[in-house]
Structure formats: C-alpha cells, structure tokens
Amino acid sequence: MKASERRLVELRAAIPEVTPAQALALQAEGAVLIDVREPDEVAQGSPPGAERLVRGFLELRVEDAVPDKAARVCVMCAGGVRSLFAAEGLKQLGYTHVSSVAGGFNRWKNEGLPVEVPRVLDAHMRERYGRHLLMPEVGEAGQLKLGASKVLLLGAGGLGSPAALYLAAAGVGTLGIVDHDRVDRSNLQRQILHSDDRVGTPKVESARRTLLALNPAIEVRAIEARVDSSNVEDLFKGYDLVVDGSDNFPTRYLVNDACVRLGLPNVHGSIYRFEGQVSVFWPSYPARRGPCYRCLFPAPPPPELAPSCAEAGVLGVLPGVIGTLEAIETIKLLLGIGDPLVGRLLHYDALQQRFTELALAPDPDCAYCGDGKPFPGYVDYEVFCSTAGATVR
Ligand SMILES: [Zn+2]
C-alpha cells in the first residue's frame, strides 16, 4: 500500500463522512458547507449558500469565513477525497465539528440536489487582478463588486485622465466619460489619456481608445456632451458614483446639485498652479453627515474674482496626484472599505510637498442638502472660465 493510500485510510477512520443529502439537511439547520474546489470547477456550479474557499487558501481564510470553531462544518470537494484532507486541516486549526461530504459535488449533482452557477472571475480576470485578490479587503467578492460598478467621470482632462486610467486598470466595469472638448496639443502636458496623434480628436473618443487598450474587458461610454441643467440628471442616472474632474464653476455646481438630488457620492478634485484639493461630498453617506459643495460655497464667485484661465497655469504632474487620489476614494467607496473623505478636505501643496486636512461641517440650512428642503432646481451659471485651449482642468 502506498503511503498516500495509507493516509487516506487513516483519514477515513478519523473524519466523519456525511452524504450530500445529509449535508444539505445540516446546511438548512445552520451548518456551514465549504466548497474547497478550484475556481474553474466552482464556475460550473456549486451548492447554493456554500462558502467557496479554494483548498490552497483554506487554512488562511477559513477563520474569516467561519469564526466559530464549534460550528458544524461540512467540507466538500469534487469526489470526496480532497475534502478529507481539507477537513483534517480544519481540525488542526481547532474546528471541532468537521465532516467530509462523501462522493463530493459529483454525487451532490447526480442526486439532483440544488446547484447554482456563482458569479466568479474567469482565468483571465484572476491573472489580471491577482494583486487585488491577494488582499482580503478586495478579494474575489470585491473584484466582482468593482466589475459590477458604474462610475461617471466629468471631464477627460487633467484630473479625469489619471482617475479614468486607474479605475479602468482596477476593473471598474462601466466607465462613463463626459466631455465636449477635442484634444489640443497644449493638453498633453498633463492629460495623459491623450497622445500627440490624437490632436483634434474628441477627448471622449481618445479616452475610450486609451482605456480599452489598457483593459478591454470593461465598458467605456464616450459621452460627447456639455453638461447643463437640461441633461445633468439624465447623464447621472444609473451610475453609482460621480468623479468630478471639471474645470469650471457652472459644471461643479451642476455636479453637486444632481449628486445631492440623486443621493450619489461626488468625488471632488480641483487644482490651481501647485496646489490641489480632494474631498467627497455625500450628504447621505450612512456613517456620518458630511457637507455638499454648496454648504461651503453657496454660490459661485463673481466672474471678476475667479482666477483668469489664461493666467492660472498648472504644474502638469499636479492633476496626476489629485486625480489619483480621486480614484482611490472612488474605489474605497465602491468597495465600502476605509474611511472616505466625507466631511474632510485634503489639501496638497506641491511646492512644500505637504498634505493638510481640514474638517468640513455640513450647513443645516444649506438650500440643497439641508433637512427637509425642497429641491431648489438646477442653475446654469455663466461660463466665465472659457473652454478654449488655455483652460486649466
Ligand atoms: Zn449642502
């Protein structure tokens, strides 16, 4: 007898076995059914409600999935052999009520017991997102969540470029990009979605090509439009979150007002010369009440006080920092991890190389997000920062 065969005999003697029908009945009584098969096997079907913990990572991950060591646990593989080894591993971790499903999933299926085809990442996605899958804060469930997410980006310019690139790379399944402009050579100092051979091309089309070259598995909606009071709500509907990479006050207020009205998180970034700032305006954030943009700035400044676009200028790398921070906030919000910049504003000074945080309080009397206020309507403010080539965004 080979050593492996001897080991199997020992395990059969040590690990209690249950039939698939018994495992199903135990599951209904609260037992945890763990499917330890490989992802490509699970993708063909798995018992509904089973914990899917691949054998190779079982010991590392089981304590998060089943914290109670006294819980009744049934381990299942394809034929009932790997599950014996897996059950033995669980016993060594201190689980006291472990059994193995005799005949495994093959017998489960042959006996006509319930099967579901779970949403899983395919082999290409596992390879692409491998570094995400290694982190329990993302993992397969988080990656699937990103894949099902829909993010709308306002502007395919300086801020929108890094934000869109990183969101596409991270596997955010649907990216809508709104911009009415065309690529100008003076954009290329900072707008890294575009390239010299795209000068004259609509920015959203250039963005779509760049993003799909990076990650062909996502959907990119190129929306060549100027946002105004007549279309803002239609443009925003159906998205989970809006990333504001706009360069002008009229758009910024429309983004704020539509996000407040639709309950969407508004990931805000802005830049000026060597400085930038990031925040998340989301008054309906469940964990704490934060302000909207109008709580801080109830109305735009008069045109003569706004910085002149031609004079403003910006360090080309700066939107790279701020737009990337917007991408990070976006991914945190989509995954529901960490502490978002709700009620906080992060200011960045590139010359001093310094980040400063400011606490932002909501205004209870805010006309847009104040309690019980009727929605005052959208406003089309005068566009005083023109969209000519000198525009900084
Ligand atoms: Zn407000």
Short mmCIF file of C-alpha atoms and ligand atoms in Angstrom, two decimals:
data_model
loop_
_atom_site.label_atom_id
_atom_site.label_comp_id
_atom_site.label_asym_id
_atom_site.label_seq_id
_atom_site.Cartn_x
_atom_site.Cartn_y
_atom_site.Cartn_z
CA MET A 1 0.00 0.00 0.00
CA LYS A 2 1.35 3.43 -0.96
CA ALA A 3 1.82 6.00 1.76
CA SER A 4 -0.91 8.20 0.27
CA GLU A 5 -3.37 5.29 0.29
CA ARG A 6 -2.48 4.51 3.89
CA ARG A 7 -3.03 8.17 4.80
CA LEU A 8 -6.45 8.08 3.15
CA VAL A 9 -7.48 5.06 5.16
CA GLU A 10 -6.39 6.86 8.32
CA LEU A 11 -8.35 9.97 7.38
CA ARG A 12 -11.50 7.96 6.57
CA ALA A 13 -11.25 6.50 10.06
CA ALA A 14 -10.69 9.89 11.68
CA ILE A 15 -13.07 12.18 9.76
CA PRO A 16 -16.81 11.54 9.90
CA GLU A 17 -18.47 11.47 6.47
CA VAL A 18 -21.97 12.61 5.54
CA THR A 19 -23.93 12.04 2.34
CA PRO A 20 -24.74 15.05 0.14
CA ALA A 21 -28.40 14.85 1.21
CA GLN A 22 -27.35 14.87 4.86
CA ALA A 23 -25.05 17.84 4.20
CA LEU A 24 -27.96 19.73 2.62
CA ALA A 25 -30.15 18.99 5.65
CA LEU A 26 -27.37 20.09 8.01
CA GLN A 27 -26.89 23.27 5.99
CA ALA A 28 -30.58 24.03 6.46
CA GLU A 29 -30.05 23.67 10.21
CA GLY A 30 -27.21 26.20 10.16
CA ALA A 31 -24.15 24.12 9.32
CA VAL A 32 -21.55 25.75 7.06
CA LEU A 33 -20.92 23.94 3.78
CA ILE A 34 -17.43 24.71 2.46
CA ASP A 35 -16.74 24.04 -1.21
CA VAL A 36 -12.95 23.67 -1.49
CA ARG A 37 -12.80 23.02 -5.24
CA GLU A 38 -10.77 25.12 -7.67
CA PRO A 39 -12.34 28.27 -9.18
CA ASP A 40 -12.79 26.67 -12.63
CA GLU A 41 -14.71 23.79 -11.00
CA VAL A 42 -16.86 26.13 -8.90
CA ALA A 43 -17.64 28.18 -12.01
CA GLN A 44 -19.56 25.18 -13.41
CA GLY A 45 -21.84 25.09 -10.37
CA SER A 46 -21.79 24.88 -6.57
CA PRO A 47 -24.36 24.31 -3.81
CA PRO A 48 -26.30 27.50 -3.06
CA GLY A 49 -25.07 29.25 0.06
CA ALA A 50 -21.79 27.32 0.18
CA GLU A 51 -18.64 29.11 1.29
CA ARG A 52 -16.21 28.83 -1.61
CA LEU A 53 -12.72 28.62 -0.16
CA VAL A 54 -10.21 27.10 -2.52
CA ARG A 55 -8.21 24.27 -0.89
CA GLY A 56 -4.86 26.06 -1.29
CA PHE A 57 -6.02 29.04 0.81
CA LEU A 58 -8.46 27.22 3.09
CA GLU A 59 -6.44 27.39 6.30
CA LEU A 60 -5.51 31.03 5.64
CA ARG A 61 -9.06 32.23 5.03
CA VAL A 62 -11.42 29.95 6.90
CA GLU A 63 -11.25 31.85 10.18
CA ASP A 64 -12.70 34.96 8.50
CA ALA A 65 -15.47 32.93 6.84
CA VAL A 66 -16.26 30.71 9.84
CA PRO A 67 -15.11 32.44 13.04
CA ASP A 68 -16.88 29.96 15.36
CA LYS A 69 -14.62 26.93 15.85
CA ALA A 70 -17.53 24.98 17.36
CA ALA A 71 -19.72 25.50 14.29
CA ARG A 72 -20.87 22.44 12.37
CA VAL A 73 -18.82 22.38 9.15
CA CYS A 74 -19.23 20.09 6.10
CA VAL A 75 -16.36 20.14 3.63
CA MET A 76 -16.99 19.28 0.00
CA CYS A 77 -14.72 18.70 -3.00
CA ALA A 78 -15.46 17.03 -6.34
CA GLY A 79 -15.21 13.38 -5.32
CA GLY A 80 -14.81 13.27 -1.54
CA VAL A 81 -11.04 12.80 -1.25
CA ARG A 82 -9.58 16.32 -1.20
CA SER A 83 -12.29 17.20 1.32
CA LEU A 84 -10.91 14.61 3.76
CA PHE A 85 -7.51 16.33 3.70
CA ALA A 86 -9.20 19.73 3.97
CA ALA A 87 -11.30 18.57 6.93
CA GLU A 88 -8.17 17.30 8.64
CA GLY A 89 -6.60 20.76 8.13
CA LEU A 90 -9.63 22.37 9.78
CA LYS A 91 -9.43 20.00 12.74
CA GLN A 92 -5.82 21.03 13.24
CA LEU A 93 -6.94 24.68 13.32
CA GLY A 94 -9.28 23.81 16.18
CA TYR A 95 -12.61 23.21 14.42
CA THR A 96 -14.42 20.58 16.46
CA HIS A 97 -17.42 19.54 14.31
CA VAL A 98 -15.99 18.87 10.87
CA SER A 99 -17.22 16.27 8.42
CA SER A 100 -16.49 15.45 4.79
CA VAL A 101 -19.16 15.09 2.11
CA ALA A 102 -18.82 11.54 0.71
CA GLY A 103 -18.79 11.49 -3.08
CA GLY A 104 -18.40 15.29 -3.18
CA PHE A 105 -20.06 17.60 -5.65
CA ASN A 106 -20.30 14.91 -8.35
CA ARG A 107 -22.61 12.87 -6.16
CA TRP A 108 -24.41 16.02 -4.99
CA LYS A 109 -25.22 16.82 -8.62
CA ASN A 110 -26.10 13.22 -9.57
CA GLU A 111 -28.59 13.11 -6.74
CA GLY A 112 -30.33 16.17 -8.16
CA LEU A 113 -29.58 18.41 -5.18
CA PRO A 114 -29.74 22.21 -5.75
CA VAL A 115 -26.91 23.82 -7.71
CA GLU A 116 -26.24 27.45 -8.57
CA VAL A 117 -23.73 28.90 -11.01
CA PRO A 118 -21.98 31.54 -8.94
CA ARG A 119 -20.61 34.77 -10.34
CA VAL A 120 -16.88 34.16 -10.42
CA LEU A 121 -13.86 35.70 -12.09
CA ASP A 122 -12.60 33.85 -15.13
CA ALA A 123 -8.96 32.80 -15.53
CA HIS A 124 -8.02 35.99 -17.39
CA MET A 125 -9.50 38.16 -14.66
CA ARG A 126 -7.76 36.14 -11.94
CA GLU A 127 -4.48 36.80 -13.68
CA ARG A 128 -5.19 40.50 -14.29
CA TYR A 129 -6.45 41.27 -10.80
CA GLY A 130 -4.18 38.84 -8.93
CA ARG A 131 -2.69 41.57 -6.71
CA HIS A 132 -6.19 42.66 -5.67
CA LEU A 133 -7.28 39.08 -4.98
CA LEU A 134 -4.40 38.63 -2.54
CA MET A 135 -5.84 41.33 -0.27
CA PRO A 136 -8.84 40.25 1.82
CA GLU A 137 -10.15 43.87 1.70
CA VAL A 138 -10.73 43.38 -2.04
CA GLY A 139 -10.63 39.65 -2.77
CA GLU A 140 -12.89 37.96 -5.28
CA ALA A 141 -16.08 39.46 -3.83
CA GLY A 142 -14.61 42.98 -4.01
CA GLN A 143 -13.31 42.48 -7.52
CA LEU A 144 -16.74 41.30 -8.64
CA LYS A 145 -18.21 44.38 -6.96
CA LEU A 146 -15.84 46.65 -8.89
CA GLY A 147 -16.77 44.83 -12.09
CA ALA A 148 -20.45 45.47 -11.46
CA SER A 149 -19.86 49.16 -10.62
CA LYS A 150 -20.73 52.11 -12.83
CA VAL A 151 -18.73 55.31 -12.45
CA LEU A 152 -19.31 58.56 -14.31
CA LEU A 153 -16.34 60.86 -14.88
CA LEU A 154 -16.89 64.53 -15.61
CA GLY A 155 -14.06 65.61 -17.86
CA ALA A 156 -11.40 63.67 -19.77
CA GLY A 157 -8.78 66.26 -18.85
CA GLY A 158 -6.03 66.58 -16.26
CA LEU A 159 -7.97 65.09 -13.34
CA GLY A 160 -10.07 62.70 -15.39
CA SER A 161 -7.01 61.19 -17.08
CA PRO A 162 -5.32 59.54 -14.10
CA ALA A 163 -8.66 58.80 -12.42
CA ALA A 164 -10.01 57.02 -15.51
CA LEU A 165 -6.78 55.13 -16.16
CA TYR A 166 -6.59 53.75 -12.63
CA LEU A 167 -10.32 52.95 -12.45
CA ALA A 168 -10.08 51.10 -15.76
CA ALA A 169 -6.97 49.26 -14.59
CA ALA A 170 -8.71 48.35 -11.33
CA GLY A 171 -11.55 46.73 -13.25
CA VAL A 172 -14.43 49.14 -12.64
CA GLY A 173 -16.87 47.54 -15.05
CA THR A 174 -18.53 50.59 -16.58
CA LEU A 175 -16.89 53.97 -17.02
CA GLY A 176 -18.93 56.83 -18.48
CA ILE A 177 -16.85 59.83 -19.55
CA VAL A 178 -18.44 63.17 -20.33
CA ASP A 179 -16.53 65.87 -22.19
CA HIS A 180 -17.40 68.10 -25.14
CA ASP A 181 -13.85 69.14 -25.99
CA ARG A 182 -11.31 67.95 -28.54
CA VAL A 183 -7.66 67.12 -27.83
CA ASP A 184 -5.42 70.16 -28.10
CA ARG A 185 -1.62 69.97 -28.13
CA SER A 186 -1.48 72.19 -25.01
CA ASN A 187 -3.48 69.50 -23.12
CA LEU A 188 -0.72 66.91 -23.46
CA GLN A 189 1.45 68.43 -20.73
CA ARG A 190 -0.93 66.84 -18.17
CA GLN A 191 -3.84 64.98 -19.83
CA ILE A 192 -2.22 61.56 -20.08
CA LEU A 193 -5.24 59.83 -21.60
CA HIS A 194 -4.38 61.51 -24.89
CA SER A 195 -1.41 61.48 -27.24
CA ASP A 196 0.09 63.63 -29.94
CA ASP A 197 -1.51 61.67 -32.77
CA ARG A 198 -4.96 62.35 -31.29
CA VAL A 199 -4.79 66.15 -31.52
CA GLY A 200 -8.14 67.25 -32.93
CA THR A 201 -9.94 64.03 -31.87
CA PRO A 202 -12.89 64.31 -29.44
CA LYS A 203 -11.43 63.75 -25.97
CA VAL A 204 -14.01 61.12 -25.04
CA GLU A 205 -13.14 59.08 -28.13
CA SER A 206 -9.41 59.37 -27.39
CA ALA A 207 -10.13 58.37 -23.77
CA ARG A 208 -12.19 55.37 -24.86
CA ARG A 209 -9.38 54.08 -27.07
CA THR A 210 -6.73 54.50 -24.37
CA LEU A 211 -8.82 52.88 -21.65
CA LEU A 212 -9.87 49.88 -23.76
CA ALA A 213 -6.25 49.35 -24.79
CA LEU A 214 -5.43 49.14 -21.07
CA ASN A 215 -8.38 46.94 -20.13
CA PRO A 216 -10.52 45.55 -22.98
CA ALA A 217 -12.84 43.78 -20.53
CA ILE A 218 -14.55 46.94 -19.29
CA GLU A 219 -17.26 49.05 -20.91
CA VAL A 220 -16.35 52.66 -21.71
CA ARG A 221 -19.19 55.00 -22.60
CA ALA A 222 -17.86 58.01 -24.50
CA ILE A 223 -20.38 60.81 -23.99
CA GLU A 224 -19.52 63.86 -26.08
CA ALA A 225 -21.67 66.46 -24.38
CA ARG A 226 -21.60 69.67 -22.39
CA VAL A 227 -23.31 69.26 -19.03
CA ASP A 228 -26.12 71.71 -18.36
CA SER A 229 -29.33 71.92 -16.36
CA SER A 230 -31.31 70.18 -19.10
CA ASN A 231 -29.22 66.98 -19.31
CA VAL A 232 -27.38 66.61 -15.99
CA GLU A 233 -29.89 64.31 -14.34
CA ASP A 234 -30.28 62.04 -17.37
CA LEU A 235 -26.49 61.80 -17.67
CA PHE A 236 -26.06 60.86 -14.00
CA LYS A 237 -28.88 58.34 -13.67
CA GLY A 238 -27.82 54.70 -13.47
CA TYR A 239 -24.34 55.44 -12.08
CA ASP A 240 -23.15 54.55 -8.59
CA LEU A 241 -20.81 57.48 -8.16
CA VAL A 242 -19.60 60.62 -9.94
CA VAL A 243 -15.97 61.73 -10.19
CA ASP A 244 -15.78 65.47 -10.72
CA GLY A 245 -12.79 66.38 -12.84
CA SER A 246 -14.40 69.52 -14.24
CA ASP A 247 -12.56 72.79 -14.59
CA ASN A 248 -15.32 75.35 -14.17
CA PHE A 249 -17.82 76.55 -11.60
CA PRO A 250 -21.04 76.04 -13.60
CA THR A 251 -20.28 72.33 -14.02
CA ARG A 252 -19.10 71.94 -10.43
CA TYR A 253 -22.43 73.29 -9.13
CA LEU A 254 -24.47 71.13 -11.51
CA VAL A 255 -22.48 68.07 -10.42
CA ASN A 256 -23.09 68.92 -6.77
CA ASP A 257 -26.78 69.61 -7.15
CA ALA A 258 -27.50 66.48 -9.22
CA CYS A 259 -25.46 64.28 -6.83
CA VAL A 260 -27.38 65.68 -3.82
CA ARG A 261 -30.69 65.14 -5.57
CA LEU A 262 -29.87 61.58 -6.70
CA GLY A 263 -28.04 60.64 -3.47
CA LEU A 264 -24.79 59.91 -5.33
CA PRO A 265 -21.31 60.33 -3.84
CA ASN A 266 -19.49 63.21 -5.52
CA VAL A 267 -15.73 62.63 -5.55
CA HIS A 268 -14.40 66.12 -5.93
CA GLY A 269 -10.98 67.34 -7.04
CA SER A 270 -9.64 70.70 -8.08
CA ILE A 271 -6.23 72.13 -8.94
CA TYR A 272 -4.59 75.52 -9.19
CA ARG A 273 -0.94 76.08 -10.10
CA PHE A 274 0.97 73.98 -7.50
CA GLU A 275 -1.96 73.21 -5.20
CA GLY A 276 -4.87 70.86 -5.27
CA GLN A 277 -7.63 69.52 -3.08
CA VAL A 278 -9.78 66.44 -2.80
CA SER A 279 -12.96 65.69 -0.90
CA VAL A 280 -16.05 63.52 -1.07
CA PHE A 281 -19.32 65.43 -0.99
CA TRP A 282 -22.00 62.99 0.01
CA PRO A 283 -24.57 64.29 2.50
CA SER A 284 -26.40 60.94 2.51
CA TYR A 285 -23.27 58.94 3.50
CA PRO A 286 -24.68 56.47 6.02
CA ALA A 287 -21.83 56.62 8.57
CA ARG A 288 -21.78 60.39 9.19
CA ARG A 289 -23.34 63.58 7.88
CA GLY A 290 -20.93 65.45 5.61
CA PRO A 291 -21.46 68.66 3.66
CA CYS A 292 -22.24 69.17 -0.01
CA TYR A 293 -20.21 71.62 -2.09
CA ARG A 294 -22.85 74.31 -1.57
CA CYS A 295 -22.61 74.01 2.23
CA LEU A 296 -19.12 75.51 1.77
CA PHE A 297 -19.71 77.73 -1.24
CA PRO A 298 -23.44 78.50 -1.55
CA ALA A 299 -22.92 80.24 -4.91
CA PRO A 300 -20.09 80.73 -7.41
CA PRO A 301 -17.78 83.73 -7.03
CA PRO A 302 -18.44 86.66 -9.36
CA PRO A 303 -16.52 86.22 -12.63
CA GLU A 304 -14.11 89.07 -11.85
CA LEU A 305 -12.93 87.26 -8.67
CA ALA A 306 -12.40 83.89 -10.29
CA PRO A 307 -8.83 83.26 -11.43
CA SER A 308 -8.36 84.07 -15.06
CA CYS A 309 -7.93 80.91 -17.04
CA ALA A 310 -5.16 82.31 -19.18
CA GLU A 311 -3.18 83.33 -16.09
CA ALA A 312 -3.84 80.31 -13.94
CA GLY A 313 -1.44 77.68 -15.26
CA VAL A 314 -0.82 74.38 -13.57
CA LEU A 315 2.12 72.09 -12.95
CA GLY A 316 1.49 69.18 -15.31
CA VAL A 317 2.08 66.49 -12.66
CA LEU A 318 -0.27 68.05 -10.11
CA PRO A 319 -3.55 66.71 -11.58
CA GLY A 320 -1.83 63.31 -11.61
CA VAL A 321 -1.66 63.42 -7.80
CA ILE A 322 -5.15 64.82 -7.27
CA GLY A 323 -6.88 62.67 -9.92
CA THR A 324 -5.20 59.58 -8.49
CA LEU A 325 -6.47 60.46 -5.00
CA GLU A 326 -9.95 60.75 -6.54
CA ALA A 327 -9.54 57.25 -7.98
CA ILE A 328 -8.54 55.90 -4.55
CA GLU A 329 -11.58 57.49 -2.88
CA THR A 330 -13.78 56.05 -5.64
CA ILE A 331 -12.51 52.52 -5.15
CA LYS A 332 -12.86 52.78 -1.36
CA LEU A 333 -16.46 53.91 -1.72
CA LEU A 334 -17.30 51.20 -4.27
CA LEU A 335 -15.83 48.51 -2.00
CA GLY A 336 -17.13 50.03 1.23
CA ILE A 337 -13.67 49.96 2.84
CA GLY A 338 -11.62 52.50 4.79
CA ASP A 339 -12.64 56.00 5.80
CA PRO A 340 -13.70 58.20 2.89
CA LEU A 341 -13.04 61.95 2.70
CA VAL A 342 -16.64 62.70 3.68
CA GLY A 343 -16.60 65.84 5.85
CA ARG A 344 -12.85 66.20 5.25
CA LEU A 345 -10.90 68.11 2.66
CA LEU A 346 -7.38 67.07 1.79
CA HIS A 347 -5.25 69.96 0.55
CA TYR A 348 -1.97 69.32 -1.26
CA ASP A 349 0.84 71.82 -1.71
CA ALA A 350 3.35 70.50 -4.22
CA LEU A 351 5.99 73.20 -3.59
CA GLN A 352 6.07 72.49 0.14
CA GLN A 353 5.36 68.79 -0.53
CA ARG A 354 2.72 68.83 2.20
CA PHE A 355 -0.77 67.44 2.72
CA THR A 356 -3.11 69.26 5.12
CA GLU A 357 -6.53 68.08 6.24
CA LEU A 358 -9.46 70.36 7.00
CA ALA A 359 -12.66 69.28 8.73
CA LEU A 360 -15.75 70.34 6.78
CA ALA A 361 -19.06 70.76 8.59
CA PRO A 362 -22.42 70.48 6.85
CA ASP A 363 -24.62 73.59 6.84
CA PRO A 364 -28.00 72.58 8.29
CA ASP A 365 -29.59 75.48 6.39
CA CYS A 366 -27.99 74.57 3.04
CA ALA A 367 -30.54 75.23 0.30
CA TYR A 368 -29.65 71.95 -1.42
CA CYS A 369 -28.83 69.37 1.25
CA GLY A 370 -30.46 70.90 4.35
CA ASP A 371 -33.03 68.70 6.11
CA GLY A 372 -36.49 68.77 4.63
CA LYS A 373 -35.69 71.39 2.00
CA PRO A 374 -37.47 71.07 -1.35
CA PHE A 375 -35.01 70.79 -4.25
CA PRO A 376 -34.46 74.37 -5.49
CA GLY A 377 -33.72 73.31 -9.09
CA TYR A 378 -30.66 73.38 -11.31
CA VAL A 379 -28.91 76.61 -12.23
CA ASP A 380 -26.95 77.34 -15.41
CA TYR A 381 -24.32 79.80 -14.20
CA GLU A 382 -22.46 81.97 -16.64
CA VAL A 383 -19.41 80.18 -18.04
CA PHE A 384 -16.63 82.58 -17.20
CA CYS A 385 -13.76 80.14 -17.43
CA SER A 386 -13.91 79.50 -21.13
CA THR A 387 -13.20 76.13 -22.63
CA ALA A 388 -10.57 77.37 -25.05
CA GLY A 389 -7.13 75.82 -25.22
CA ALA A 390 -5.91 77.86 -22.26
CA THR A 391 -8.41 76.22 -19.91
CA VAL A 392 -6.82 74.52 -16.96
CA ARG A 393 -8.54 71.39 -15.78
ZN ZN B 1 -25.21 71.36 1.37
#
